[in-house]
PDB file of C-alpha atoms in Angstrom:
ATOM      1  CA  VAL A 926     -13.454   3.774  -0.495  1.00  0.00           C
ATOM      2  CA  SER A 927     -14.842   0.994   1.689  1.00  0.00           C
ATOM      3  CA  VAL A 928     -14.225   1.101   5.445  1.00  0.00           C
ATOM      4  CA  GLU A 929     -15.625  -1.723   7.570  1.00  0.00           C
ATOM      5  CA  TYR A 930     -16.956  -1.457  11.121  1.00  0.00           C
ATOM      6  CA  ASN A 931     -14.907  -0.231  14.108  1.00  0.00           C
ATOM      7  CA  THR A 932     -12.163   1.171  11.876  1.00  0.00           C
ATOM      8  CA  GLU A 933     -10.308   4.367  12.803  1.00  0.00           C
ATOM      9  CA  VAL A 934      -8.872   6.845  10.290  1.00  0.00           C
ATOM     10  CA  LYS A 935      -6.868   9.733  11.719  1.00  0.00           C
ATOM     11  CA  GLY A 936      -7.282  12.183   8.853  1.00  0.00           C
ATOM     12  CA  ASP A 937      -9.625  12.943   5.952  1.00  0.00           C
ATOM     13  CA  ILE A 938     -11.330  10.619   3.474  1.00  0.00           C
ATOM     14  CA  ARG A 939     -11.751  11.823  -0.096  1.00  0.00           C
ATOM     15  CA  ALA A 940     -13.123   9.470  -2.730  1.00  0.00           C
ATOM     16  CA  GLY A 941     -13.364   9.837  -6.486  1.00  0.00           C
ATOM     17  CA  ASP A 942     -16.594   7.851  -6.228  1.00  0.00           C
ATOM     18  CA  ASP A 943     -18.551   6.910  -3.086  1.00  0.00           C
ATOM     19  CA  ILE A 944     -17.550   6.297   0.536  1.00  0.00           C
ATOM     20  CA  PHE A 945     -18.941   3.218   2.278  1.00  0.00           C
ATOM     21  CA  GLU A 946     -18.704   3.063   6.064  1.00  0.00           C
ATOM     22  CA  GLY A 947     -19.628   0.352   8.531  1.00  0.00           C
ATOM     23  CA  VAL A 948     -20.952   0.807  12.057  1.00  0.00           C
ATOM     24  CA  GLY A 949     -18.488   2.317  14.518  1.00  0.00           C
ATOM     25  CA  VAL A 950     -16.153   3.894  11.944  1.00  0.00           C
ATOM     26  CA  THR A 951     -14.244   6.906  13.305  1.00  0.00           C
ATOM     27  CA  VAL A 952     -12.827   9.563  10.960  1.00  0.00           C
ATOM     28  CA  SER A 953     -11.087  12.455  12.699  1.00  0.00           C
ATOM     29  CA  GLY A 954     -11.146  14.739   9.654  1.00  0.00           C
ATOM     30  CA  SER A 955     -13.564  15.561   6.859  1.00  0.00           C
ATOM     31  CA  LYS A 956     -15.219  13.219   4.348  1.00  0.00           C
ATOM     32  CA  GLN A 957     -15.737  14.091   0.687  1.00  0.00           C
ATOM     33  CA  ALA A 958     -17.242  11.840  -1.986  1.00  0.00           C
ATOM     34  CA  LYS A 959     -17.129  12.504  -5.754  1.00  0.00           C
ATOM     35  CA  ALA A 960     -13.816  14.376  -5.418  1.00  0.00           C
ATOM     36  CA  ALA A 961     -12.055  15.675  -8.502  1.00  0.00           C
ATOM     37  CA  SER A 962      -9.734  13.182 -10.197  1.00  0.00           C
ATOM     38  CA  GLN A 963      -5.956  13.500 -10.156  1.00  0.00           C
ATOM     39  CA  SER A 964      -3.199  11.684 -12.027  1.00  0.00           C
ATOM     40  CA  PHE A 965      -0.100  10.126 -10.467  1.00  0.00           C
ATOM     41  CA  PRO A 966       3.177   9.112 -12.129  1.00  0.00           C
ATOM     42  CA  GLN A 967       3.370   5.576 -13.510  1.00  0.00           C
ATOM     43  CA  VAL A 968       6.180   3.284 -12.439  1.00  0.00           C
ATOM     44  CA  THR A 969       7.768   0.843 -14.890  1.00  0.00           C
ATOM     45  CA  PRO A 970      10.641  -0.762 -12.967  1.00  0.00           C
ATOM     46  CA  GLY A 971      11.462  -3.465 -15.534  1.00  0.00           C
ATOM     47  CA  THR A 972      11.252  -7.183 -14.852  1.00  0.00           C
ATOM     48  CA  SER A 973      12.542  -9.624 -12.280  1.00  0.00           C
ATOM     49  CA  THR A 974      12.837 -13.417 -12.286  1.00  0.00           C
ATOM     50  CA  THR A 975      13.128 -13.633  -8.495  1.00  0.00           C
ATOM     51  CA  ALA A 976      10.264 -13.793  -5.993  1.00  0.00           C
ATOM     52  CA  LEU A 977      10.463 -12.965  -2.302  1.00  0.00           C
ATOM     53  CA  THR A 978       8.847 -15.910  -0.530  1.00  0.00           C
ATOM     54  CA  VAL A 979       8.871 -16.244   3.267  1.00  0.00           C
ATOM     55  CA  ALA A 980       7.466 -19.354   4.940  1.00  0.00           C
ATOM     56  CA  ALA A 981       5.064 -19.161   7.887  1.00  0.00           C
ATOM     57  CA  GLY A 982       6.646 -17.930  11.092  1.00  0.00           C
ATOM     58  CA  LEU A 983       9.987 -16.999   9.550  1.00  0.00           C
ATOM     59  CA  THR A 984      11.708 -13.599   9.277  1.00  0.00           C
ATOM     60  CA  VAL A 985      13.785 -12.224   6.409  1.00  0.00           C
ATOM     61  CA  ASN A 986      16.027  -9.170   6.686  1.00  0.00           C
ATOM     62  CA  LEU A 987      16.922  -6.958   3.727  1.00  0.00           C
ATOM     63  CA  SER A 988      19.993  -4.747   3.674  1.00  0.00           C
ATOM     64  CA  ALA A 989      19.680  -1.121   2.579  1.00  0.00           C
ATOM     65  CA  GLY A 990      19.177  -0.511  -1.135  1.00  0.00           C
ATOM     66  CA  THR A 991      16.745  -0.995  -4.014  1.00  0.00           C
ATOM     67  CA  LYS A 992      15.311  -4.487  -4.566  1.00  0.00           C
ATOM     68  CA  TYR A 993      13.312  -5.986  -7.451  1.00  0.00           C
ATOM     69  CA  TYR A 994      10.937  -8.951  -7.060  1.00  0.00           C
ATOM     70  CA  LYS A 995       8.268 -10.283  -9.385  1.00  0.00           C
ATOM     71  CA  TYR A 996       5.961 -10.928  -6.416  1.00  0.00           C
ATOM     72  CA  LEU A 997       5.876 -11.217  -2.607  1.00  0.00           C
ATOM     73  CA  ASP A 998       4.355 -14.292  -0.939  1.00  0.00           C
ATOM     74  CA  PHE A 999       4.422 -14.509   2.898  1.00  0.00           C
ATOM     75  CA  GLY A1000       2.983 -17.257   5.087  1.00  0.00           C
ATOM     76  CA  ASN A1001       1.087 -16.691   8.335  1.00  0.00           C
ATOM     77  CA  GLY A1002       3.174 -14.903  10.967  1.00  0.00           C
ATOM     78  CA  ALA A1003       6.070 -14.162   8.595  1.00  0.00           C
ATOM     79  CA  SER A1004       8.015 -10.917   8.948  1.00  0.00           C
ATOM     80  CA  LEU A1005      10.213  -8.598   6.917  1.00  0.00           C
ATOM     81  CA  THR A1006      12.809  -6.398   8.617  1.00  0.00           C
ATOM     82  CA  VAL A1007      15.172  -3.909   7.008  1.00  0.00           C
ATOM     83  CA  SER A1008      18.679  -2.712   7.824  1.00  0.00           C
ATOM     84  CA  GLY A1009      18.547   0.857   6.580  1.00  0.00           C
ATOM     85  CA  PRO A1010      16.374   2.455   3.869  1.00  0.00           C
ATOM     86  CA  VAL A1011      14.918  -0.158   1.488  1.00  0.00           C
ATOM     87  CA  THR A1012      12.850   0.347  -1.674  1.00  0.00           C
ATOM     88  CA  ILE A1013      11.115  -2.746  -3.090  1.00  0.00           C
ATOM     89  CA  TYR A1014       9.772  -2.729  -6.647  1.00  0.00           C
ATOM     90  CA  VAL A1015       7.222  -5.484  -7.322  1.00  0.00           C
ATOM     91  CA  THR A1016       7.458  -5.976 -11.074  1.00  0.00           C
ATOM     92  CA  GLY A1017       5.064  -8.855 -11.810  1.00  0.00           C
ATOM     93  CA  PRO A1018       3.882 -11.062 -13.332  1.00  0.00           C
ATOM     94  CA  ALA A1019       1.359 -12.045 -10.688  1.00  0.00           C
ATOM     95  CA  LEU A1020       1.897 -15.208  -8.659  1.00  0.00           C
ATOM     96  CA  ASP A1021      -1.447 -16.747  -9.659  1.00  0.00           C
ATOM     97  CA  GLY A1022      -4.341 -16.208 -12.021  1.00  0.00           C
ATOM     98  CA  SER A1023      -6.044 -13.807  -9.612  1.00  0.00           C
ATOM     99  CA  GLY A1024      -3.611 -10.981 -10.261  1.00  0.00           C
ATOM    100  CA  HIS A1025      -1.893 -10.945  -6.851  1.00  0.00           C
ATOM    101  CA  VAL A1026       1.611  -9.497  -6.872  1.00  0.00           C
ATOM    102  CA  VAL A1027       1.631  -9.291  -3.074  1.00  0.00           C
ATOM    103  CA  ARG A1028      -0.037 -12.030  -1.016  1.00  0.00           C
ATOM    104  CA  LEU A1029       0.446 -11.962   2.749  1.00  0.00           C
ATOM    105  CA  GLY A1030      -0.999 -14.404   5.261  1.00  0.00           C
ATOM    106  CA  SER A1031      -2.433 -13.531   8.663  1.00  0.00           C
ATOM    107  CA  ASN A1032      -0.336 -11.687  11.274  1.00  0.00           C
ATOM    108  CA  VAL A1033       2.373 -10.683   8.804  1.00  0.00           C
ATOM    109  CA  THR A1034       4.643  -7.737   9.638  1.00  0.00           C
ATOM    110  CA  LEU A1035       6.410  -5.636   6.992  1.00  0.00           C
ATOM    111  CA  GLY A1036       9.040  -3.198   8.240  1.00  0.00           C
ATOM    112  CA  SER A1037       9.513  -1.527  11.605  1.00  0.00           C
ATOM    113  CA  GLU A1038       9.643   1.989  12.974  1.00  0.00           C
ATOM    114  CA  PRO A1039      10.345   4.466  11.469  1.00  0.00           C
ATOM    115  CA  GLY A1040       8.126   3.960   8.425  1.00  0.00           C
ATOM    116  CA  THR A1041      10.510   5.991   6.264  1.00  0.00           C
ATOM    117  CA  GLN A1042      12.839   2.974   6.106  1.00  0.00           C
ATOM    118  CA  LEU A1043      10.596   0.880   3.823  1.00  0.00           C
ATOM    119  CA  ARG A1044       9.064   1.887   0.500  1.00  0.00           C
ATOM    120  CA  LEU A1045       7.005  -0.674  -1.437  1.00  0.00           C
ATOM    121  CA  ILE A1046       6.167   0.182  -5.067  1.00  0.00           C
ATOM    122  CA  THR A1047       4.027  -2.045  -7.280  1.00  0.00           C
ATOM    123  CA  LYS A1048       4.231  -1.772 -11.044  1.00  0.00           C
ATOM    124  CA  SER A1049       1.616   0.673 -12.275  1.00  0.00           C
ATOM    125  CA  ASP A1050       1.755   0.658 -16.065  1.00  0.00           C
ATOM    126  CA  LYS A1051      -0.860  -1.093 -18.200  1.00  0.00           C
ATOM    127  CA  SER A1052       1.129  -4.284 -18.864  1.00  0.00           C
ATOM    128  CA  ASP A1053       0.680  -5.813 -15.411  1.00  0.00           C
ATOM    129  CA  GLY A1054      -1.164  -8.802 -16.801  1.00  0.00           C
ATOM    130  CA  GLY A1055      -3.704  -9.160 -14.016  1.00  0.00           C
ATOM    131  CA  PRO A1056      -7.489  -9.288 -14.475  1.00  0.00           C
ATOM    132  CA  GLY A1057      -8.548  -6.057 -16.128  1.00  0.00           C
ATOM    133  CA  GLU A1058      -4.842  -5.131 -16.212  1.00  0.00           C
ATOM    134  CA  PHE A1059      -4.919  -4.329 -12.490  1.00  0.00           C
ATOM    135  CA  VAL A1060      -2.770  -6.031  -9.873  1.00  0.00           C
ATOM    136  CA  ARG A1061      -3.674  -6.889  -6.297  1.00  0.00           C
ATOM    137  CA  PHE A1062      -2.148  -6.469  -2.851  1.00  0.00           C
ATOM    138  CA  LEU A1063      -3.740  -8.870  -0.359  1.00  0.00           C
ATOM    139  CA  ALA A1064      -2.918  -8.882   3.368  1.00  0.00           C
ATOM    140  CA  GLY A1065      -4.650 -11.134   5.888  1.00  0.00           C
ATOM    141  CA  ASP A1066      -5.986 -10.241   9.325  1.00  0.00           C
ATOM    142  CA  GLY A1067      -3.593  -8.742  11.862  1.00  0.00           C
ATOM    143  CA  PHE A1068      -1.314  -7.178   9.243  1.00  0.00           C
ATOM    144  CA  ARG A1069       1.237  -4.640  10.521  1.00  0.00           C
ATOM    145  CA  PHE A1070       2.916  -2.316   8.029  1.00  0.00           C
ATOM    146  CA  TYR A1071       5.574   0.293   8.689  1.00  0.00           C
ATOM    147  CA  GLY A1072       6.244   2.179   5.465  1.00  0.00           C
ATOM    148  CA  SER A1073       4.668   3.529   2.305  1.00  0.00           C
ATOM    149  CA  LEU A1074       2.820   1.557  -0.359  1.00  0.00           C
ATOM    150  CA  TYR A1075       2.560   3.129  -3.826  1.00  0.00           C
ATOM    151  CA  GLY A1076       0.336   1.265  -6.272  1.00  0.00           C
ATOM    152  CA  THR A1077      -1.705   3.472  -8.587  1.00  0.00           C
ATOM    153  CA  ASN A1078      -2.824   0.414 -10.557  1.00  0.00           C
ATOM    154  CA  THR A1079      -3.220  -1.835  -7.513  1.00  0.00           C
ATOM    155  CA  ASP A1080      -6.353  -2.990  -5.697  1.00  0.00           C
ATOM    156  CA  VAL A1081      -5.384  -3.079  -2.004  1.00  0.00           C
ATOM    157  CA  TYR A1082      -7.150  -5.424   0.440  1.00  0.00           C
ATOM    158  CA  ILE A1083      -6.123  -5.254   4.097  1.00  0.00           C
ATOM    159  CA  GLY A1084      -7.618  -7.688   6.595  1.00  0.00           C
ATOM    160  CA  ALA A1085      -9.333  -7.030   9.906  1.00  0.00           C
ATOM    161  CA  ASN A1086      -7.564  -5.677  12.996  1.00  0.00           C
ATOM    162  CA  SER A1087      -4.549  -4.474  11.020  1.00  0.00           C
ATOM    163  CA  GLN A1088      -2.336  -1.456  11.719  1.00  0.00           C
ATOM    164  CA  ILE A1089      -0.762   0.829   9.128  1.00  0.00           C
ATOM    165  CA  PHE A1090       2.028   3.160  10.276  1.00  0.00           C
ATOM    166  CA  GLY A1091       2.699   5.199   7.148  1.00  0.00           C
ATOM    167  CA  SER A1092       0.707   5.659   3.946  1.00  0.00           C
ATOM    168  CA  VAL A1093      -1.162   3.728   1.250  1.00  0.00           C
ATOM    169  CA  ILE A1094      -1.849   4.854  -2.334  1.00  0.00           C
ATOM    170  CA  GLY A1095      -3.836   2.398  -4.457  1.00  0.00           C
ATOM    171  CA  ARG A1096      -6.366   2.177  -7.260  1.00  0.00           C
ATOM    172  CA  THR A1097      -8.868   0.946  -4.667  1.00  0.00           C
ATOM    173  CA  VAL A1098      -8.371   0.419  -0.943  1.00  0.00           C
ATOM    174  CA  MET A1099     -10.458  -1.804   1.328  1.00  0.00           C
ATOM    175  CA  MET A1100      -9.782  -1.838   5.071  1.00  0.00           C
ATOM    176  CA  GLY A1101     -11.100  -4.672   7.230  1.00  0.00           C
ATOM    177  CA  ALA A1102     -12.976  -4.237  10.504  1.00  0.00           C
ATOM    178  CA  GLY A1103     -10.995  -2.852  13.415  1.00  0.00           C
ATOM    179  CA  THR A1104      -8.106  -1.599  11.271  1.00  0.00           C
ATOM    180  CA  LYS A1105      -6.231   1.542  12.329  1.00  0.00           C
ATOM    181  CA  VAL A1106      -4.252   3.892  10.093  1.00  0.00           C
ATOM    182  CA  HIS A1107      -1.587   6.053  11.756  1.00  0.00           C
ATOM    183  CA  PHE A1108       0.257   8.750   9.837  1.00  0.00           C
ATOM    184  CA  ASP A1109       4.028   8.745  10.439  1.00  0.00           C
ATOM    185  CA  GLN A1110       5.030  12.417  10.662  1.00  0.00           C
ATOM    186  CA  ALA A1111       8.571  11.558   9.548  1.00  0.00           C
ATOM    187  CA  MET A1112       7.102  10.886   6.095  1.00  0.00           C
ATOM    188  CA  SER A1113       5.854  14.447   5.544  1.00  0.00           C
ATOM    189  CA  THR A1114       8.658  15.327   3.118  1.00  0.00           C
ATOM    190  CA  GLN A1115       9.208  11.897   1.562  1.00  0.00           C
ATOM    191  CA  GLU A1116       8.431  11.388  -2.123  1.00  0.00           C
ATOM    192  CA  VAL A1117       5.958   8.592  -2.736  1.00  0.00           C
ATOM    193  CA  CYS A1118       8.053   6.963  -5.460  1.00  0.00           C
ATOM    194  CA  HIS A1119      11.441   7.448  -7.132  1.00  0.00           C
ATOM    195  CA  ASN A1120       9.915   7.879 -10.603  1.00  0.00           C
ATOM    196  CA  ASP A1121       8.172  11.036  -9.467  1.00  0.00           C
ATOM    197  CA  PRO A1122       8.711  14.023 -11.794  1.00  0.00           C
ATOM    198  CA  LYS A1123       6.011  16.079 -10.068  1.00  0.00           C
ATOM    199  CA  LYS A1124       7.544  15.442  -6.630  1.00  0.00           C
ATOM    200  CA  PHE A1125       4.388  14.183  -4.955  1.00  0.00           C
ATOM    201  CA  SER A1126       4.876  13.869  -1.215  1.00  0.00           C
ATOM    202  CA  ILE A1127       2.790  12.499   1.625  1.00  0.00           C
ATOM    203  CA  ARG A1128       0.842  14.975   3.731  1.00  0.00           C
ATOM    204  CA  ARG A1129      -0.412  14.427   7.246  1.00  0.00           C
ATOM    205  CA  GLY A1130      -4.125  13.984   7.795  1.00  0.00           C
ATOM    206  CA  THR A1131      -5.176  13.009   4.276  1.00  0.00           C
ATOM    207  CA  TRP A1132      -6.845   9.930   2.901  1.00  0.00           C
ATOM    208  CA  ARG A1133      -7.874  10.195  -0.709  1.00  0.00           C
ATOM    209  CA  GLU A1134      -8.868   7.820  -3.480  1.00  0.00           C
ATOM    210  CA  ILE A1135      -8.214   8.939  -7.050  1.00  0.00           C
ATOM    211  CA  ILE A1136     -10.192   7.216  -9.811  1.00  0.00           C
ATOM    212  CA  PRO A1137      -7.877   6.636 -12.845  1.00  0.00           C
ATOM    213  CA  ASN A1138      -8.835   8.128 -16.184  1.00  0.00           C
TER     214      ASN A1138
END
């Protein structure tokens, strides 16, 4: 887990490996490195031939339901709103040779309050096709996210001065300087993904990285 300077985490940090902190990082809970590993369910949502692309400064609204896209590509200042509960499966293949299945410019907003309305799930089996068979979620500076991101095979990069209202599960997670993570209490009983035989749910006050086997 890598947390850059002046970042605030309201909860605990638990890492399967090491924890790297910059100057001015605030963690309200405990910190534990070298935590025991844990497995999560894989998601294999099938394939899609359609991408969700939003040009800079524009807004797209999705009606309630389950959506499938091969990748998401948003320009600077673009926004996604939802009308009711929406689950988005990002199936791949990646949009470029770098393995990105989600690429968001600066000042992009995904979702709105409450965070329970938007669930973003990236394909997590071993046929993703990205470098090292991992896929990537890249958000620029000023990113605002209301919802849950589930990507057990996804490297998550979130730019500086971003705000997360919900939860993030990824293979690796890097938060830029000045980023704030806020747990949405309405998500306490929400399953992290539909393909979830063990019924994992999000718990308040936890931040944990699990190193895959």
